[in-house]
Amino acid sequence: MKPEAILSRAPIAITQAQREFYFENGYLVLEKFIPDEWLERLWTVTNRFIDESRSLTGSNEKFDVEAGHTAENPRLRRLTQPVEHDPVYWEFACKSPLTDLAEDLLGPDLLFHHAKLNFKWSGGGEEVKWHQDIPFWPHTNDSVMTMGLYLEDVYDVMGPLGVIPGSHRGETYDHYNSNDEWVGALSDADHAKADPEKNAVYLPGPAGSVTVHHCRTLHGSRPNMHPTRSRPLLLNAMSSADALPITPNPTPSTHNRELVRGRPARHAHMEPYPGRLPPDWSGGYSSIFALQQEEDGANAGVRQPKM
Ligand SMILES: O=C(O)CCC(=O)C(=O)O
C-alpha cells in the first residue's frame, strides 16, 4: 500500500505526525508504548525459553547461542520464530497495541512475515552489522517493516538498535562478500559510503519501548557492553497484504504470510525491486549472526547463486 493511502486513514495508535516522521525518515521509536501487563506475560514465557536453552551445547533451529554458552552461564543470541514456540508471542503479534501500530503504518490489511527475539547478552553480546532487511526477503513493494520491542531498559552501552535516517529512500545494497557468498551485511566500501559512524541515530529506551524500521532502512547495533544485563529485542516483521514476498522466507513458520488483520489482497501492488536477489533459502538459513561473522558452516545449507 502506498504511504499516501495509508496516511489518508485516521490513525488508531500513534499520531499523524509520528506516521509522517516514519515515512520521511524510515524509522520511529515509541517510548514505553507496550503496557507492563504485556511485558510481564512476555517475560514469563521468555524466561522459560532461557532455561530450556541451558541444556544446549550449540545452536539449533530454535536457539542461536554464542560459543561460550553453558548451563550455568547461558549466552543466547536469538530465539528463532518465537511465534512458533508459544502462543503468547503470536497473540502479541496479532492482538496487541503492536498490531494497531502496524495498521497505522501499513494499512488495515496486514500479513505476518516472521518474528525473532534477539538477546544480545551482557558482557559483549554480539554486534549486528549494518544491513537492510529487504535484500534478505524482497517483496513486490516496500510496504514492509519490522517492529522491535525492548523487554528490558536499554541504555547506549547495551547496543540499542541504530538506524540511518532517510536511507530507505536511497540505494538498495548488495549483501554478498567478494567471493559472491551471502553475508547479510554491507561491504567495507558500502559501509564507508553509508558512514554509520557519522550518520547513525541510536534508539535506546526503557522497557516497553518500540522501534520501527522500514524494510530499506540501513540499521545495525553495537555489542552489549553492560556487565550484567542483556538487551532482549523482540522483532516482528509484517507487510501490507498487497506486498507479496518474491523469494522464499529465510526463517519460515506456520504463520508465514498469515493474515494478521483485515482482508486478503485481491491484487499484488507491484513496484520494481532494484536490489540483488538473495540466495535460495529453501535449502536452509543459519542466522544473521553466524552469517555476518562468517562462522564455519554458517553458509552450509545456503544455495549460493551459481555465476
Ligand atoms: O538485534 C538488533 O540489534 C538488530 C537485529 C536485526 O537487524 C536483524 O536481526 O535483522
Short mmCIF file of C-alpha atoms and ligand atoms in Angstrom, two decimals:
data_model
loop_
_atom_site.label_atom_id
_atom_site.label_comp_id
_atom_site.label_asym_id
_atom_site.label_seq_id
_atom_site.Cartn_x
_atom_site.Cartn_y
_atom_site.Cartn_z
CA MET A 1 0.00 0.00 0.00
CA LYS A 2 1.30 3.48 -0.80
CA PRO A 3 2.17 5.87 2.07
CA GLU A 4 -0.36 8.47 0.83
CA ALA A 5 -3.19 5.92 1.01
CA ILE A 6 -2.10 4.80 4.48
CA LEU A 7 -1.82 8.38 5.74
CA SER A 8 -5.30 9.26 4.41
CA ARG A 9 -6.89 6.94 7.01
CA ALA A 10 -7.29 8.12 10.62
CA PRO A 11 -4.54 6.76 12.93
CA ILE A 12 -5.52 4.49 15.83
CA ALA A 13 -2.39 4.09 17.96
CA ILE A 14 0.05 6.90 17.15
CA THR A 15 -0.23 10.49 15.98
CA GLN A 16 -0.35 11.62 12.36
CA ALA A 17 2.93 13.46 12.96
CA GLN A 18 4.58 10.19 14.09
CA ARG A 19 3.33 8.44 10.94
CA GLU A 20 4.68 11.24 8.76
CA PHE A 21 8.01 11.06 10.60
CA TYR A 22 8.20 7.32 9.86
CA PHE A 23 7.57 7.74 6.13
CA GLU A 24 10.03 10.64 5.91
CA ASN A 25 12.83 9.12 7.98
CA GLY A 26 12.28 5.36 7.68
CA TYR A 27 12.18 4.71 11.43
CA LEU A 28 10.33 5.54 14.62
CA VAL A 29 10.83 4.99 18.33
CA LEU A 30 7.89 4.97 20.75
CA GLU A 31 8.85 5.18 24.40
CA LYS A 32 7.03 2.77 26.75
CA PHE A 33 4.48 2.01 24.06
CA ILE A 34 3.68 -1.50 25.31
CA PRO A 35 1.99 -1.73 28.73
CA ASP A 36 3.59 -3.59 31.68
CA GLU A 37 0.98 -6.37 31.63
CA TRP A 38 2.22 -7.39 28.19
CA LEU A 39 5.85 -7.20 29.29
CA GLU A 40 5.10 -9.48 32.26
CA ARG A 41 3.42 -12.07 30.04
CA LEU A 42 6.26 -11.98 27.54
CA TRP A 43 8.92 -12.27 30.27
CA THR A 44 7.19 -15.32 31.79
CA VAL A 45 7.48 -17.28 28.55
CA THR A 46 10.89 -15.84 27.65
CA ASN A 47 12.39 -16.93 30.98
CA ARG A 48 11.12 -20.44 30.29
CA PHE A 49 12.98 -20.50 26.98
CA ILE A 50 16.18 -19.15 28.52
CA ASP A 51 16.01 -22.06 30.99
CA GLU A 52 15.30 -24.54 28.24
CA SER A 53 18.39 -23.36 26.35
CA ARG A 54 20.68 -24.25 29.28
CA SER A 55 20.96 -27.88 28.17
CA LEU A 56 22.32 -26.91 24.73
CA THR A 57 25.91 -27.29 23.64
CA GLY A 58 25.41 -25.47 20.31
CA SER A 59 22.84 -23.70 18.15
CA ASN A 60 19.88 -25.47 16.62
CA GLU A 61 16.82 -24.38 14.60
CA LYS A 62 15.18 -22.88 17.66
CA PHE A 63 18.07 -21.30 19.59
CA ASP A 64 21.11 -19.46 18.29
CA VAL A 65 23.75 -19.47 21.04
CA GLU A 66 27.18 -17.85 21.40
CA ALA A 67 30.32 -20.00 21.56
CA GLY A 68 30.64 -19.71 25.39
CA HIS A 69 27.04 -20.79 26.15
CA THR A 70 26.79 -23.14 29.20
CA ALA A 71 24.04 -24.30 31.57
CA GLU A 72 25.36 -22.03 34.37
CA ASN A 73 26.02 -19.10 32.08
CA PRO A 74 23.61 -19.16 29.13
CA ARG A 75 24.57 -16.81 26.29
CA LEU A 76 21.72 -16.68 23.82
CA ARG A 77 21.90 -14.73 20.61
CA ARG A 78 18.41 -15.49 19.38
CA LEU A 79 15.19 -17.40 19.88
CA THR A 80 14.16 -18.02 16.26
CA GLN A 81 10.47 -17.61 15.38
CA PRO A 82 9.15 -17.26 18.95
CA VAL A 83 5.60 -17.29 17.47
CA GLU A 84 6.18 -20.95 16.72
CA HIS A 85 7.08 -21.83 20.29
CA ASP A 86 4.44 -20.15 22.45
CA PRO A 87 1.00 -18.67 21.65
CA VAL A 88 1.73 -15.59 23.79
CA TYR A 89 4.21 -14.36 21.17
CA TRP A 90 1.64 -14.87 18.41
CA GLU A 91 -1.07 -13.11 20.40
CA PHE A 92 1.35 -10.23 20.88
CA ALA A 93 1.86 -10.02 17.10
CA CYS A 94 -1.80 -10.08 16.15
CA LYS A 95 -3.84 -8.82 19.12
CA SER A 96 -1.90 -6.12 20.94
CA PRO A 97 -1.04 -2.43 20.64
CA LEU A 98 1.74 -3.61 18.30
CA THR A 99 -0.90 -4.69 15.76
CA ASP A 100 -2.56 -1.26 15.97
CA LEU A 101 0.81 0.33 15.32
CA ALA A 102 1.28 -1.92 12.29
CA GLU A 103 -2.12 -0.85 10.96
CA ASP A 104 -1.17 2.82 11.31
CA LEU A 105 1.99 2.30 9.22
CA LEU A 106 0.96 -0.45 6.77
CA GLY A 107 -2.79 0.00 6.37
CA PRO A 108 -5.73 -2.14 7.53
CA ASP A 109 -4.79 -5.42 5.82
CA LEU A 110 -1.69 -6.98 7.36
CA LEU A 111 0.39 -10.06 6.63
CA PHE A 112 2.83 -11.62 9.08
CA HIS A 113 6.34 -12.30 7.77
CA HIS A 114 8.45 -13.52 10.70
CA ALA A 115 9.49 -12.87 14.30
CA LYS A 116 12.71 -13.29 16.27
CA LEU A 117 13.93 -12.49 19.75
CA ASN A 118 17.49 -11.13 19.68
CA PHE A 119 19.00 -11.27 23.18
CA LYS A 120 22.38 -9.56 22.78
CA TRP A 121 23.71 -10.99 26.04
CA SER A 122 25.58 -8.89 28.63
CA GLY A 123 29.38 -8.56 28.59
CA GLY A 124 29.93 -8.39 24.83
CA GLY A 125 26.73 -9.81 23.25
CA GLU A 126 27.37 -9.68 19.54
CA GLU A 127 27.03 -6.68 17.25
CA VAL A 128 24.63 -6.74 14.29
CA LYS A 129 26.49 -5.37 11.27
CA TRP A 130 24.88 -2.71 9.10
CA HIS A 131 22.35 -4.05 6.63
CA GLN A 132 18.92 -3.57 5.08
CA ASP A 133 16.17 -6.15 5.54
CA ILE A 134 14.60 -6.17 2.08
CA PRO A 135 17.61 -7.89 0.38
CA PHE A 136 17.00 -10.90 2.71
CA TRP A 137 13.35 -11.12 1.60
CA PRO A 138 12.43 -8.98 -1.43
CA HIS A 139 8.72 -8.16 -1.83
CA THR A 140 6.60 -6.81 -4.67
CA ASN A 141 6.61 -3.41 -2.95
CA ASP A 142 8.14 -1.59 0.00
CA SER A 143 5.22 -1.60 2.42
CA VAL A 144 7.08 -3.92 4.77
CA MET A 145 8.61 -3.09 8.14
CA THR A 146 10.00 -4.52 11.37
CA MET A 147 8.87 -3.52 14.86
CA GLY A 148 11.13 -4.23 17.85
CA LEU A 149 10.06 -4.33 21.49
CA TYR A 150 12.66 -3.85 24.23
CA LEU A 151 11.85 -6.25 27.05
CA GLU A 152 14.48 -4.52 29.24
CA ASP A 153 15.52 -0.91 29.79
CA VAL A 154 18.12 -0.36 27.07
CA TYR A 155 20.90 2.21 27.50
CA ASP A 156 23.53 3.30 24.97
CA VAL A 157 26.09 0.86 26.35
CA MET A 158 23.72 -2.09 25.74
CA GLY A 159 23.77 -1.97 21.92
CA PRO A 160 20.40 -0.39 21.12
CA LEU A 161 19.20 -0.53 17.53
CA GLY A 162 20.83 2.07 15.29
CA VAL A 163 19.39 3.41 12.04
CA ILE A 164 20.47 5.79 9.28
CA PRO A 165 17.61 8.27 8.85
CA GLY A 166 16.38 8.64 5.28
CA SER A 167 18.37 5.63 4.00
CA HIS A 168 15.11 3.89 2.99
CA ARG A 169 14.89 6.43 0.16
CA GLY A 170 18.43 5.65 -1.07
CA GLU A 171 20.27 2.73 -2.58
CA THR A 172 19.38 -0.94 -2.12
CA TYR A 173 22.73 -2.50 -1.25
CA ASP A 174 24.37 -5.79 -2.15
CA HIS A 175 24.79 -8.10 0.88
CA TYR A 176 27.38 -10.53 -0.61
CA ASN A 177 31.13 -10.72 0.04
CA SER A 178 33.87 -10.57 -2.62
CA ASN A 179 33.59 -14.39 -3.10
CA ASP A 180 29.93 -13.90 -4.01
CA GLU A 181 28.77 -15.53 -0.77
CA TRP A 182 25.82 -14.09 1.09
CA VAL A 183 26.97 -12.38 4.33
CA GLY A 184 23.90 -10.30 5.17
CA ALA A 185 25.90 -7.10 5.73
CA LEU A 186 27.32 -4.14 3.78
CA SER A 187 30.74 -4.50 2.20
CA ASP A 188 33.52 -2.32 3.64
CA ALA A 189 33.19 0.05 0.68
CA ASP A 190 29.41 0.44 1.09
CA HIS A 191 29.82 0.77 4.85
CA ALA A 192 32.25 3.64 4.28
CA LYS A 193 29.79 5.23 1.84
CA ALA A 194 26.84 4.94 4.23
CA ASP A 195 29.11 6.10 7.09
CA PRO A 196 27.13 4.98 10.17
CA GLU A 197 29.83 6.50 12.41
CA LYS A 198 28.67 9.90 11.17
CA ASN A 199 25.06 9.31 10.12
CA ALA A 200 23.56 6.78 12.56
CA VAL A 201 20.98 7.57 15.19
CA TYR A 202 20.76 5.07 18.09
CA LEU A 203 17.43 4.27 19.71
CA PRO A 204 17.79 3.42 23.41
CA GLY A 205 14.62 3.32 25.50
CA PRO A 206 13.01 1.97 28.66
CA ALA A 207 11.39 -1.48 28.70
CA GLY A 208 8.19 -1.43 26.67
CA SER A 209 9.62 0.94 24.05
CA VAL A 210 9.11 0.00 20.41
CA THR A 211 11.41 0.70 17.48
CA VAL A 212 10.16 0.56 13.90
CA HIS A 213 12.33 0.38 10.81
CA HIS A 214 11.31 0.38 7.17
CA CYS A 215 12.47 -2.61 5.09
CA ARG A 216 15.03 -0.48 3.22
CA THR A 217 16.37 1.45 6.22
CA LEU A 218 20.03 0.76 6.96
CA HIS A 219 20.34 -0.48 10.53
CA GLY A 220 22.72 -2.26 12.88
CA SER A 221 23.74 -2.35 16.52
CA ARG A 222 26.92 -2.45 18.59
CA PRO A 223 27.89 -5.17 21.11
CA ASN A 224 26.23 -5.06 24.51
CA MET A 225 28.97 -3.96 26.91
CA HIS A 226 26.78 -3.90 30.02
CA PRO A 227 28.38 -6.23 32.59
CA THR A 228 25.16 -7.95 33.74
CA ARG A 229 22.13 -7.01 31.64
CA SER A 230 21.10 -8.47 28.30
CA ARG A 231 19.25 -6.49 25.62
CA PRO A 232 16.28 -8.62 24.56
CA LEU A 233 14.65 -7.14 21.46
CA LEU A 234 11.51 -8.93 20.22
CA LEU A 235 11.23 -8.25 16.48
CA ASN A 236 8.10 -8.75 14.38
CA ALA A 237 8.16 -8.15 10.60
CA MET A 238 4.89 -7.51 8.78
CA SER A 239 3.72 -6.17 5.44
CA SER A 240 0.65 -4.72 3.79
CA ALA A 241 -1.41 -7.59 2.39
CA ASP A 242 -0.66 -6.43 -1.16
CA ALA A 243 3.13 -6.75 -0.65
CA LEU A 244 4.00 -10.33 -1.57
CA PRO A 245 7.40 -11.95 -1.00
CA ILE A 246 9.11 -12.81 -4.27
CA THR A 247 11.64 -15.24 -2.74
CA PRO A 248 11.29 -17.93 0.00
CA ASN A 249 11.22 -16.76 3.61
CA PRO A 250 14.67 -17.46 5.18
CA THR A 251 13.00 -18.33 8.52
CA PRO A 252 9.52 -19.60 7.65
CA SER A 253 6.99 -20.53 10.31
CA THR A 254 3.49 -21.93 10.30
CA HIS A 255 2.37 -18.27 10.46
CA ASN A 256 4.27 -17.33 7.29
CA ARG A 257 2.05 -14.89 5.31
CA GLU A 258 -0.84 -15.38 7.72
CA LEU A 259 -3.36 -12.55 7.70
CA VAL A 260 -2.84 -10.71 10.99
CA ARG A 261 -5.69 -8.27 10.47
CA GLY A 262 -8.11 -7.14 7.74
CA ARG A 263 -8.77 -8.82 4.43
CA PRO A 264 -6.59 -10.69 1.94
CA ALA A 265 -5.42 -8.64 -1.04
CA ARG A 266 -7.13 -9.19 -4.37
CA HIS A 267 -4.16 -7.85 -6.33
CA ALA A 268 -0.45 -7.53 -5.65
CA HIS A 269 0.89 -3.99 -5.71
CA MET A 270 3.96 -4.17 -7.95
CA GLU A 271 6.97 -1.86 -7.77
CA PRO A 272 10.39 -2.60 -9.28
CA TYR A 273 12.83 -4.33 -6.90
CA PRO A 274 16.22 -2.80 -7.73
CA GLY A 275 18.38 -4.93 -5.42
CA ARG A 276 20.24 -8.18 -5.98
CA LEU A 277 18.28 -11.34 -5.13
CA PRO A 278 19.28 -13.34 -2.03
CA PRO A 279 20.45 -16.95 -2.32
CA ASP A 280 17.79 -19.65 -2.49
CA TRP A 281 16.85 -20.03 1.17
CA SER A 282 14.77 -23.12 0.61
CA GLY A 283 17.89 -25.23 1.37
CA GLY A 284 18.37 -23.64 4.82
CA TYR A 285 19.33 -20.48 6.68
CA SER A 286 21.52 -20.34 9.81
CA SER A 287 21.30 -16.88 11.40
CA ILE A 288 22.29 -13.32 10.70
CA PHE A 289 24.86 -13.54 13.50
CA ALA A 290 26.55 -16.66 12.13
CA LEU A 291 26.44 -15.37 8.54
CA GLN A 292 27.72 -11.88 9.32
CA GLN A 293 30.58 -13.27 11.41
CA GLU A 294 31.27 -15.73 8.55
CA GLU A 295 31.37 -18.56 11.13
CA ASP A 296 32.36 -22.05 9.94
CA GLY A 297 29.34 -23.79 8.45
CA ALA A 298 27.10 -20.69 8.58
CA ASN A 299 26.56 -20.89 4.84
CA ALA A 300 26.38 -24.69 4.75
CA GLY A 301 22.76 -25.13 3.71
CA VAL A 302 22.52 -21.94 1.67
CA ARG A 303 22.28 -22.50 -2.06
CA GLN A 304 24.52 -19.69 -3.30
CA PRO A 305 23.81 -18.33 -6.77
CA LYS A 306 25.99 -20.00 -9.43
CA MET A 307 27.61 -17.43 -11.69
O1 LIG B 1 19.11 -7.00 17.18
C1 LIG B 1 19.42 -5.98 16.56
O2 LIG B 1 20.02 -5.05 17.08
C2 LIG B 1 19.08 -5.82 15.09
C3 LIG B 1 18.50 -7.03 14.53
C4 LIG B 1 18.40 -7.10 13.07
O3 LIG B 1 18.53 -6.13 12.37
C5 LIG B 1 18.12 -8.39 12.47
O4 LIG B 1 18.10 -9.39 13.20
O5 LIG B 1 17.90 -8.42 11.24
#
